[in-house]
CSV table of C-alpha atoms and ligand atoms in Angstrom, one decimal:
chain,number,residue,atom,x,y,z
A,1,MET,CA,-19.4,11.0,15.4
A,2,ASP,CA,-19.8,13.6,18.2
A,3,GLU,CA,-19.1,17.3,17.6
A,4,GLN,CA,-15.8,17.3,19.5
A,5,ALA,CA,-14.5,14.3,17.7
A,6,ALA,CA,-15.6,15.9,14.4
A,7,ALA,CA,-13.8,19.2,15.2
A,8,LYS,CA,-10.6,17.4,16.2
A,9,LEU,CA,-10.7,15.4,13.0
A,10,GLN,CA,-11.3,18.5,10.8
A,11,GLN,CA,-8.4,20.2,12.5
A,12,GLU,CA,-6.1,17.3,11.9
A,13,ALA,CA,-7.1,17.2,8.2
A,14,GLN,CA,-6.6,20.9,7.7
A,15,GLU,CA,-3.1,20.6,9.2
A,16,VAL,CA,-2.2,17.8,6.7
A,17,LEU,CA,-3.4,20.0,3.8
A,18,ALA,CA,-1.5,22.9,5.1
A,19,ARG,CA,1.6,20.9,5.3
A,20,ASN,CA,1.3,19.5,1.9
A,21,ASP,CA,0.5,23.0,0.3
A,22,ARG,CA,3.0,24.2,-2.3
A,23,GLU,CA,1.1,27.5,-2.8
A,24,LEU,CA,-0.3,26.7,-6.3
A,25,TRP,CA,-1.0,23.0,-5.8
A,26,THR,CA,-0.9,20.4,-3.1
A,27,VAL,CA,1.4,17.4,-3.1
A,28,PRO,CA,-0.4,14.1,-2.3
A,29,ALA,CA,2.3,13.2,0.3
A,30,ALA,CA,5.5,15.1,0.9
A,31,ASP,CA,8.1,12.3,0.6
A,32,LEU,CA,6.4,9.7,-1.6
A,33,TYR,CA,4.6,11.9,-4.1
A,34,PRO,CA,6.4,15.4,-4.4
A,35,HIS,CA,4.5,16.5,-7.6
A,36,GLN,CA,1.0,17.5,-8.7
A,37,TRP,CA,-1.3,14.5,-9.6
A,38,LEU,CA,-4.5,14.9,-11.6
A,39,TRP,CA,-7.2,13.2,-9.7
A,40,ASP,CA,-5.5,13.9,-6.4
A,41,SER,CA,-5.9,17.6,-7.0
A,42,CYS,CA,-9.5,17.2,-7.9
A,43,PHE,CA,-10.3,15.4,-4.7
A,44,ILE,CA,-8.1,17.9,-2.8
A,45,SER,CA,-10.1,20.9,-4.2
A,46,ILE,CA,-13.4,19.2,-3.2
A,47,GLY,CA,-12.1,19.4,0.4
A,48,LEU,CA,-10.4,22.8,0.1
A,49,ARG,CA,-13.6,24.5,-1.1
A,50,HIS,CA,-14.9,24.3,2.5
A,51,ILE,CA,-11.9,26.0,3.9
A,52,ASP,CA,-10.7,28.4,1.3
A,53,ILE,CA,-12.6,28.5,-1.9
A,54,GLU,CA,-10.1,30.7,-3.8
A,55,ARG,CA,-7.3,28.2,-2.9
A,56,ALA,CA,-9.5,25.4,-4.2
A,57,LYS,CA,-9.8,27.2,-7.5
A,58,VAL,CA,-6.0,27.7,-7.7
A,59,GLU,CA,-5.6,23.9,-7.2
A,60,LEU,CA,-7.6,23.3,-10.4
A,61,ARG,CA,-6.1,26.2,-12.4
A,62,SER,CA,-2.7,24.7,-11.7
A,63,LEU,CA,-3.8,21.4,-13.3
A,64,LEU,CA,-4.4,23.3,-16.5
A,65,ARG,CA,-0.8,24.3,-16.7
A,66,GLY,CA,-0.1,20.7,-17.8
A,67,GLN,CA,-2.8,20.4,-20.5
A,68,TRP,CA,-1.4,19.2,-23.7
A,69,SER,CA,-2.2,21.1,-26.9
A,70,ASN,CA,-4.3,18.0,-28.0
A,71,GLY,CA,-6.5,18.4,-24.8
A,72,MET,CA,-4.9,15.6,-22.7
A,73,LEU,CA,-4.6,16.2,-19.0
A,74,PRO,CA,-1.5,14.4,-17.7
A,75,ASN,CA,-1.7,12.4,-14.5
A,76,ILE,CA,1.5,14.1,-13.2
A,77,ILE,CA,2.9,17.6,-13.5
A,78,PHE,CA,6.4,17.5,-12.1
A,79,SER,CA,7.9,20.0,-9.7
A,80,GLY,CA,11.4,20.9,-10.3
A,81,GLY,CA,14.2,19.1,-8.7
A,82,GLU,CA,13.2,15.5,-9.4
A,83,ARG,CA,15.1,14.9,-12.6
A,84,ARG,CA,14.8,11.1,-12.3
A,85,HIS,CA,11.1,11.2,-12.9
A,86,ILE,CA,11.2,14.0,-15.5
A,87,ASP,CA,13.7,12.1,-17.5
A,88,LEU,CA,11.8,8.9,-17.2
A,89,TRP,CA,8.7,10.4,-18.8
A,90,ARG,CA,10.4,12.8,-21.2
A,91,SER,CA,7.1,14.5,-22.1
A,92,TRP,CA,9.0,16.7,-24.7
A,93,VAL,CA,9.1,13.7,-27.1
A,94,SER,CA,5.5,14.5,-27.9
A,95,PRO,CA,4.8,17.6,-30.0
A,96,TYR,CA,1.7,18.2,-27.9
A,97,ALA,CA,3.4,18.5,-24.5
A,98,PRO,CA,3.6,22.0,-23.0
A,99,ASP,CA,7.0,23.8,-23.3
A,100,ASN,CA,7.3,25.3,-19.9
A,101,VAL,CA,6.4,22.4,-17.6
A,102,ALA,CA,7.4,18.7,-17.6
A,103,THR,CA,4.5,16.2,-17.3
A,104,SER,CA,3.8,12.6,-17.6
A,105,GLY,CA,2.5,11.3,-21.0
A,106,ILE,CA,-0.7,9.6,-19.8
A,107,THR,CA,-3.9,10.6,-18.1
A,108,GLN,CA,-5.9,9.6,-14.9
A,109,PRO,CA,-9.7,9.3,-14.1
A,110,PRO,CA,-11.6,12.3,-15.3
A,111,MET,CA,-12.6,13.8,-11.9
A,112,LEU,CA,-12.1,17.4,-13.1
A,113,ALA,CA,-15.7,18.1,-14.0
A,114,GLU,CA,-16.9,16.9,-10.5
A,115,ALA,CA,-14.3,19.1,-8.8
A,116,VAL,CA,-15.2,22.3,-10.9
A,117,TYR,CA,-18.9,21.5,-10.2
A,118,GLN,CA,-18.4,21.0,-6.5
A,119,ILE,CA,-16.6,24.4,-6.2
A,120,GLY,CA,-19.4,25.9,-8.2
A,121,GLN,CA,-21.9,24.6,-5.6
A,122,LYS,CA,-20.3,26.8,-3.0
A,123,LEU,CA,-20.5,30.0,-5.1
A,124,LYS,CA,-23.3,32.6,-5.6
A,125,THR,CA,-24.9,32.4,-9.0
A,126,ALA,CA,-23.0,35.1,-10.8
A,127,GLU,CA,-19.7,33.8,-9.5
A,128,ARG,CA,-20.5,30.3,-10.3
A,129,ARG,CA,-21.3,31.3,-13.9
A,130,SER,CA,-18.0,33.0,-14.3
A,131,TRP,CA,-16.1,30.0,-12.6
A,132,TYR,CA,-17.9,27.6,-15.0
A,133,LYS,CA,-17.1,29.9,-18.0
A,134,GLU,CA,-13.4,30.0,-17.0
A,135,MET,CA,-13.1,26.3,-16.8
A,136,LEU,CA,-15.4,25.1,-19.5
A,137,PRO,CA,-13.0,25.4,-22.5
A,138,ALA,CA,-10.3,23.2,-20.9
A,139,LEU,CA,-12.9,20.7,-19.8
A,140,ILE,CA,-14.4,20.4,-23.2
A,141,ARG,CA,-11.0,20.0,-24.8
A,142,TYR,CA,-10.2,17.2,-22.3
A,143,HIS,CA,-13.4,15.3,-22.9
A,144,GLU,CA,-13.1,15.8,-26.6
A,145,TRP,CA,-9.5,14.3,-26.4
A,146,LEU,CA,-10.7,11.3,-24.5
A,147,TYR,CA,-13.1,10.3,-27.2
A,148,ALA,CA,-11.0,11.4,-30.2
A,149,ASP,CA,-7.9,9.6,-29.0
A,150,ARG,CA,-9.1,6.8,-26.8
A,151,ASP,CA,-12.3,5.7,-28.5
A,152,PRO,CA,-11.1,5.1,-32.1
A,153,HIS,CA,-14.0,3.2,-33.3
A,154,LYS,CA,-16.5,5.5,-31.7
A,155,GLN,CA,-18.1,2.8,-29.5
A,156,GLY,CA,-18.6,4.8,-26.5
A,157,LEU,CA,-16.0,3.4,-24.1
A,158,VAL,CA,-12.6,4.9,-23.7
A,159,LEU,CA,-9.6,2.7,-23.5
A,160,LEU,CA,-6.5,3.1,-21.3
A,161,LEU,CA,-2.9,2.3,-22.3
A,162,HIS,CA,-1.2,2.1,-19.1
A,163,PRO,CA,-2.5,0.8,-15.6
A,164,TYR,CA,-1.4,4.1,-14.0
A,165,GLU,CA,-4.2,5.8,-16.0
A,166,CYS,CA,-7.0,3.9,-14.1
A,167,GLY,CA,-5.7,5.4,-10.8
A,168,LEU,CA,-5.8,1.9,-9.1
A,169,ASP,CA,-2.3,0.9,-10.1
A,170,ASN,CA,-2.1,-2.7,-9.2
A,171,THR,CA,-5.8,-3.6,-9.2
A,172,PRO,CA,-6.5,-7.2,-10.1
A,173,PRO,CA,-8.0,-6.7,-13.6
A,174,TRP,CA,-4.8,-5.0,-14.8
A,175,ILE,CA,-2.4,-7.5,-13.2
A,176,SER,CA,-4.3,-10.3,-14.7
A,177,GLU,CA,-4.0,-8.6,-18.1
A,178,LEU,CA,-0.3,-8.2,-17.4
A,179,ARG,CA,0.1,-11.8,-16.6
A,180,LYS,CA,-1.7,-12.8,-19.9
A,181,HIS,CA,0.9,-11.1,-22.0
A,182,SER,CA,4.3,-12.5,-22.1
A,183,LEU,CA,6.7,-10.2,-20.1
A,184,PRO,CA,9.8,-8.9,-21.8
A,185,TRP,CA,12.4,-11.7,-21.7
A,186,TRP,CA,14.7,-9.8,-19.3
A,187,ILE,CA,11.9,-9.4,-16.7
A,188,GLY,CA,11.1,-13.1,-17.1
A,189,LEU,CA,14.7,-13.9,-16.4
A,190,ILE,CA,14.9,-11.7,-13.3
A,191,GLU,CA,11.9,-13.4,-12.0
A,192,LYS,CA,13.3,-16.9,-12.7
A,193,LEU,CA,16.6,-16.0,-11.2
A,194,ARG,CA,14.8,-14.4,-8.2
A,195,LEU,CA,16.8,-11.3,-8.5
A,196,ASP,CA,13.8,-9.0,-8.2
A,197,GLY,CA,14.8,-8.1,-4.6
A,198,LEU,CA,17.6,-6.0,-6.1
A,199,ILE,CA,14.8,-3.8,-7.7
A,200,ASN,CA,14.2,-2.1,-4.4
A,201,LEU,CA,17.4,-0.3,-4.8
A,202,PHE,CA,15.8,1.6,-7.7
A,203,ARG,CA,12.4,2.2,-6.3
A,204,ARG,CA,11.3,5.3,-4.5
A,205,ASP,CA,8.2,4.0,-2.9
A,206,THR,CA,9.7,1.0,-1.1
A,207,LYS,CA,12.1,3.4,0.6
A,208,HIS,CA,9.2,5.2,2.2
A,209,VAL,CA,6.6,2.4,2.6
A,210,PRO,CA,7.3,-1.3,3.6
A,211,PRO,CA,7.5,-3.3,0.3
A,212,GLY,CA,4.6,-5.6,1.5
A,213,GLN,CA,2.4,-2.6,1.1
A,214,ARG,CA,3.2,-1.9,-2.6
A,215,MET,CA,3.1,-3.6,-5.9
A,216,SER,CA,5.6,-6.4,-6.3
A,217,ASN,CA,9.0,-5.7,-8.0
A,218,ILE,CA,8.1,-7.8,-11.0
A,219,GLU,CA,4.8,-5.9,-11.5
A,220,ALA,CA,6.6,-2.5,-11.0
A,221,LEU,CA,9.3,-3.5,-13.6
A,222,ALA,CA,6.6,-4.6,-16.1
A,223,TYR,CA,4.8,-1.3,-15.6
A,224,TRP,CA,8.1,0.6,-16.0
A,225,SER,CA,8.8,-1.3,-19.2
A,226,ALA,CA,5.2,-0.5,-20.5
A,227,LEU,CA,5.9,3.1,-19.8
A,228,ARG,CA,9.1,3.1,-21.9
A,229,ARG,CA,7.1,1.5,-24.8
A,230,LEU,CA,4.7,4.5,-24.6
A,231,ARG,CA,7.5,6.9,-24.5
A,232,ARG,CA,9.2,5.3,-27.5
A,233,LYS,CA,6.0,6.0,-29.5
A,234,ALA,CA,5.9,9.6,-28.2
A,235,TYR,CA,2.7,8.8,-26.4
A,236,ASN,CA,0.9,8.5,-29.7
A,237,SER,CA,-2.0,6.1,-29.3
A,238,GLU,CA,-2.5,5.5,-33.0
A,239,ALA,CA,1.1,4.3,-33.2
A,240,LEU,CA,0.8,2.3,-30.0
A,241,LEU,CA,-2.4,0.5,-30.4
A,242,PRO,CA,-1.3,-2.1,-33.0
A,243,ARG,CA,1.4,-3.3,-30.5
A,244,ALA,CA,0.1,-2.1,-27.2
A,245,LEU,CA,1.0,-4.2,-24.2
A,246,PHE,CA,-2.1,-3.0,-22.5
A,247,ALA,CA,-5.4,-1.6,-24.0
A,248,VAL,CA,-8.2,-1.9,-21.6
A,249,GLU,CA,-11.7,-0.3,-21.4
A,250,ASP,CA,-11.5,0.3,-17.7
A,251,LEU,CA,-14.6,0.1,-15.6
A,252,ASN,CA,-13.5,2.8,-13.0
A,253,PHE,CA,-12.4,5.2,-15.6
A,254,ASN,CA,-15.5,4.9,-17.8
A,255,ALA,CA,-17.9,5.1,-14.8
A,256,ILE,CA,-16.2,8.3,-13.7
A,257,LEU,CA,-16.3,9.6,-17.2
A,258,ILE,CA,-20.0,9.1,-17.5
A,259,ARG,CA,-20.7,11.0,-14.3
A,260,ALA,CA,-18.2,13.7,-15.5
A,261,ASN,CA,-20.1,14.0,-18.8
A,262,SER,CA,-23.4,14.7,-17.0
A,263,LEU,CA,-21.7,17.3,-14.9
A,264,LEU,CA,-20.1,18.8,-17.9
A,265,ARG,CA,-23.5,19.2,-19.4
A,266,GLN,CA,-24.7,21.1,-16.3
A,267,ILE,CA,-21.6,23.3,-16.2
A,268,ALA,CA,-22.1,24.2,-19.9
A,269,LYS,CA,-25.8,24.9,-19.4
A,270,THR,CA,-25.1,27.2,-16.4
A,271,ALA,CA,-22.3,29.0,-18.4
A,272,GLY,CA,-24.8,29.5,-21.2
A,273,HIS,CA,-22.8,27.4,-23.7
A,274,SER,CA,-23.8,24.4,-25.8
A,275,LEU,CA,-21.5,21.5,-26.1
A,276,PRO,CA,-19.9,20.6,-29.6
A,277,GLU,CA,-22.3,18.2,-31.4
A,278,GLY,CA,-19.7,15.4,-31.8
A,279,LEU,CA,-18.9,15.5,-28.1
A,280,ASP,CA,-22.5,15.5,-27.1
A,281,GLU,CA,-23.1,12.4,-29.3
A,282,ALA,CA,-20.0,10.6,-27.9
A,283,MET,CA,-21.1,11.3,-24.4
A,284,ARG,CA,-24.6,9.8,-25.1
A,285,ARG,CA,-23.0,6.6,-26.6
A,286,SER,CA,-21.1,6.0,-23.4
A,287,GLU,CA,-24.1,5.6,-21.3
A,288,THR,CA,-25.4,2.6,-23.3
A,289,ALA,CA,-21.9,1.2,-23.9
A,290,LEU,CA,-21.3,0.9,-20.2
A,291,GLU,CA,-24.0,-1.8,-20.2
A,292,GLN,CA,-21.7,-4.0,-22.4
A,293,LEU,CA,-19.5,-4.4,-19.4
A,294,TRP,CA,-22.3,-6.2,-17.4
A,295,ASP,CA,-22.0,-9.9,-16.9
A,296,GLU,CA,-25.4,-11.4,-16.1
A,297,THR,CA,-24.0,-14.7,-14.6
A,298,SER,CA,-22.0,-13.0,-11.9
A,299,GLY,CA,-24.3,-10.0,-11.6
A,300,GLN,CA,-21.5,-7.4,-11.9
A,301,TYR,CA,-19.6,-5.1,-14.2
A,302,TYR,CA,-16.1,-5.7,-15.3
A,303,SER,CA,-13.4,-4.0,-17.4
A,304,ARG,CA,-12.8,-5.3,-20.9
A,305,SER,CA,-9.9,-6.0,-23.1
A,306,PHE,CA,-9.9,-3.7,-26.0
A,307,VAL,CA,-8.0,-6.2,-28.1
A,308,SER,CA,-9.8,-9.5,-27.3
A,309,HIS,CA,-13.1,-7.7,-26.5
A,310,LYS,CA,-13.5,-10.2,-23.5
A,311,LEU,CA,-14.5,-9.1,-20.1
A,312,ILE,CA,-11.7,-9.3,-17.6
A,313,GLU,CA,-13.5,-11.2,-14.9
A,314,GLU,CA,-11.6,-10.1,-11.9
A,315,PRO,CA,-13.7,-8.1,-9.3
A,316,SER,CA,-12.3,-5.0,-7.6
A,317,ILE,CA,-13.5,-1.9,-6.1
A,318,ALA,CA,-14.4,-0.8,-9.6
A,319,THR,CA,-17.3,-3.3,-9.5
A,320,LEU,CA,-19.1,-0.8,-7.4
A,321,LEU,CA,-18.4,2.3,-9.3
A,322,PRO,CA,-21.2,2.2,-11.8
A,323,LEU,CA,-23.2,3.4,-8.9
A,324,TYR,CA,-21.3,6.7,-9.2
A,325,ALA,CA,-22.0,6.8,-13.0
A,326,GLY,CA,-25.6,7.2,-12.1
A,327,THR,CA,-27.0,5.9,-15.3
A,328,ILE,CA,-27.5,2.1,-14.6
A,329,SER,CA,-30.9,0.5,-13.9
A,330,HIS,CA,-32.4,0.2,-10.4
A,331,GLU,CA,-32.2,-3.6,-10.7
A,332,ARG,CA,-28.5,-3.6,-11.3
A,333,VAL,CA,-28.0,-1.0,-8.5
A,334,ALA,CA,-29.8,-3.4,-6.1
A,335,ARG,CA,-27.4,-6.2,-7.1
A,336,LEU,CA,-24.3,-4.0,-6.6
A,337,VAL,CA,-25.6,-2.8,-3.1
A,338,ASP,CA,-26.1,-6.4,-2.3
A,339,LEU,CA,-22.4,-7.1,-3.1
A,340,LEU,CA,-21.4,-4.1,-0.9
A,341,LYS,CA,-23.3,-5.5,2.0
A,342,ARG,CA,-22.4,-9.1,1.6
A,343,GLU,CA,-20.0,-10.6,4.1
A,344,ARG,CA,-16.9,-12.2,2.6
A,345,VAL,CA,-17.3,-9.9,-0.4
A,346,PHE,CA,-17.2,-6.2,0.1
A,347,SER,CA,-18.5,-6.0,3.7
A,348,ALA,CA,-15.4,-5.8,6.0
A,349,GLY,CA,-15.0,-4.2,9.4
A,350,TRP,CA,-13.7,-1.1,7.9
A,351,PRO,CA,-15.1,-0.1,4.4
A,352,VAL,CA,-14.6,-0.7,1.4
A,353,PRO,CA,-11.8,-3.1,0.6
A,354,SER,CA,-10.3,-2.4,-2.8
A,355,VAL,CA,-10.8,-6.1,-3.7
A,356,PRO,CA,-13.5,-8.4,-2.3
A,357,LEU,CA,-12.4,-10.5,0.7
A,358,ASN,CA,-13.1,-13.7,-1.2
A,359,SER,CA,-10.7,-12.7,-4.1
A,360,SER,CA,-7.5,-14.7,-4.4
A,361,TYR,CA,-5.7,-11.3,-4.6
A,362,PHE,CA,-6.9,-10.0,-1.3
A,363,ASP,CA,-4.2,-8.9,1.0
A,364,PRO,CA,-5.2,-6.3,3.7
A,365,TYR,CA,-2.1,-4.2,3.3
A,366,LYS,CA,-1.3,-4.4,-0.4
A,367,TYR,CA,-2.1,-1.1,-2.0
A,368,TRP,CA,-5.0,-1.5,-4.4
A,369,GLN,CA,-5.3,-5.3,-3.7
A,370,GLY,CA,-7.2,-5.1,-0.4
A,371,PRO,CA,-6.9,-1.9,1.6
A,372,SER,CA,-9.8,0.6,2.0
A,373,TRP,CA,-9.2,4.0,0.4
A,374,ALA,CA,-11.0,7.3,1.2
A,375,ASN,CA,-11.5,8.4,-2.3
A,376,THR,CA,-13.3,5.1,-3.5
A,377,ASN,CA,-15.5,5.4,-0.4
A,378,TRP,CA,-16.3,8.9,-1.3
A,379,LEU,CA,-17.3,7.8,-4.9
A,380,ILE,CA,-19.4,5.0,-3.6
A,381,ILE,CA,-21.1,7.3,-1.1
A,382,ALA,CA,-22.0,9.6,-4.0
A,383,GLY,CA,-23.2,6.7,-6.0
A,384,LEU,CA,-25.5,5.4,-3.2
A,385,LYS,CA,-27.0,8.9,-2.9
A,386,ASN,CA,-27.6,8.9,-6.7
A,387,TYR,CA,-30.1,6.2,-6.2
A,388,GLY,CA,-31.6,7.1,-2.8
A,389,TYR,CA,-29.8,4.6,-0.7
A,390,GLU,CA,-29.4,7.4,2.0
A,391,ALA,CA,-29.2,5.0,5.0
A,392,GLU,CA,-26.3,3.0,3.4
A,393,ALA,CA,-24.5,6.2,2.4
A,394,ALA,CA,-24.7,7.5,5.9
A,395,VAL,CA,-23.3,4.3,7.3
A,396,LEU,CA,-20.4,4.2,4.9
A,397,LYS,CA,-19.7,7.9,5.6
A,398,ASP,CA,-19.7,7.3,9.4
A,399,ARG,CA,-17.4,4.2,9.2
A,400,THR,CA,-15.0,6.1,6.8
A,401,LEU,CA,-14.7,9.0,9.2
A,402,LYS,CA,-14.2,6.7,12.1
A,403,MET,CA,-11.5,4.7,10.4
A,404,VAL,CA,-9.6,7.9,9.6
A,405,ALA,CA,-10.1,9.2,13.2
A,406,LYS,CA,-8.8,5.9,14.6
A,407,SER,CA,-5.6,5.8,12.6
A,408,GLY,CA,-4.9,9.2,11.0
A,409,MET,CA,-4.8,10.6,7.5
A,410,TYR,CA,-3.1,7.5,5.8
A,411,GLU,CA,-3.0,6.8,2.2
A,412,TYR,CA,-5.0,3.6,2.8
A,413,PHE,CA,-6.3,1.4,5.6
A,414,ASN,CA,-6.4,-2.3,6.5
A,415,PRO,CA,-10.1,-3.1,6.2
A,416,GLN,CA,-9.9,-5.7,9.0
A,417,ASN,CA,-8.5,-3.5,11.8
A,418,ALA,CA,-8.4,0.1,10.3
A,419,LYS,CA,-4.6,0.3,10.7
A,420,GLY,CA,-3.2,3.0,8.4
A,421,ALA,CA,-0.8,2.0,5.7
A,422,GLY,CA,1.1,3.5,2.7
A,423,ALA,CA,2.0,7.2,3.1
A,424,PRO,CA,1.0,9.1,6.3
A,425,ASP,CA,-0.4,12.7,5.9
A,426,PHE,CA,-2.0,11.8,2.6
A,427,SER,CA,-3.8,14.8,1.1
A,428,TRP,CA,-6.9,13.3,-0.5
A,429,THR,CA,-7.7,11.4,2.7
A,430,ALA,CA,-7.5,14.8,4.6
A,431,ALA,CA,-9.5,16.6,1.9
A,432,LEU,CA,-12.3,14.1,1.6
A,433,THR,CA,-12.6,13.7,5.4
A,434,ILE,CA,-13.3,17.5,5.4
A,435,ASP,CA,-15.9,17.1,2.6
A,436,LEU,CA,-17.6,14.1,4.4
A,437,LEU,CA,-17.6,16.1,7.7
A,438,LYS,CA,-19.3,19.1,5.9
A,439,SER,CA,-21.8,17.3,3.7
B,501,GLC,C1,-0.6,6.2,-6.5
B,501,GLC,C2,-2.1,6.0,-6.7
B,501,GLC,C3,-2.7,7.1,-7.6
B,501,GLC,C4,-2.5,8.4,-7.1
B,501,GLC,C5,-1.0,8.6,-6.8
B,501,GLC,C6,-0.7,10.0,-6.1
B,501,GLC,O1,0.1,6.1,-7.6
B,501,GLC,O2,-2.4,4.7,-7.2
B,501,GLC,O3,-4.1,6.8,-7.7
B,501,GLC,O4,-2.9,9.4,-7.9
B,501,GLC,O5,-0.4,7.6,-6.0
B,501,GLC,O6,-1.3,9.9,-4.9
């Protein structure tokens, strides 16, 4: 991309971030997502650090407002005004939820260590140390919670209780899990009587985005009902697990956690602190446990059901994310890079489709079932660099920037023609565009 085009793109991205700035945090998109989201703010701060490093720090400090006393970082911290969502989640049913702010009751991929680390990389040594010291206690408490609460048998992989936790809401592995369980009878009835169209009356997202670009109404209802189950048990995983609708050792989440663990180690070292022994052991277990998700026949990793212990053999963008974890063997890396480049699999005109083109789920406009997203591209670029695939990383970066330049700062993009879809003016697309331009 030439200098002029890059400057124009950066300007556009900065304007989106400025419009979505709510002083202490940035909303992902003004109409569709008017609150603070966990992994969004992490990606946003990674971009903001190039423009205004103090503002980038504020973005992450604001996330800590929502931290529960047991260490959990919720995926949403609500802004006032939107009672409907606050009342849906009712975080106050848990004794661990903070008193002065309403949050969701579940988490999202643990990108915080990466965001803290990336901000640190822009600071001078003394400032970096004090920044890391400031953020370290919350980070440790979060990672400790992940293992204590979500790895009950100390096996090294953390489990998720709701698809929203994996960040890729309607990704095929979770939808296929959903279809394996019997849906509540009333959802079955609505489906049978074909009354699901009525659900649009109650949905916020389909008022802003064409329904064909979102999850189906039946899926949305099932997710909503799963959320109510969590709420009824006060988001207590011990009480939930025996009868959980979902319990998945999610590939995307665990790959990100492994990278986060290694950054947490570096952050602690720079801050001059050692990690609690139990946490350190749990972190080491994760690296070997990830390999249990490998399937030799298909040559790829999958998520696994915590209940049946079976791999969920549905490929998705998560297939490529062990590259980002940075702990897998070079042989397996080569097989993943081959999938990335293979036509009819992950090689599309505009990278990288959120499900492979040869999957029966593939639909170029449907949310996490086909479109290309800037954040997963960013994670794959970092993953390719982990293993010295510099040329592949450079191509992916260039195509990502051109895709965004062609259509604008959309939430996601059709991988066949780069057309933007979902919300316009989407913050993490803008922030990661800036980061890719600057790195
Ligand atoms: C959607 C995405 C999720 C994101 C949220 C806010 O729910 O699936 O990953 O955090 O929007 O942008």
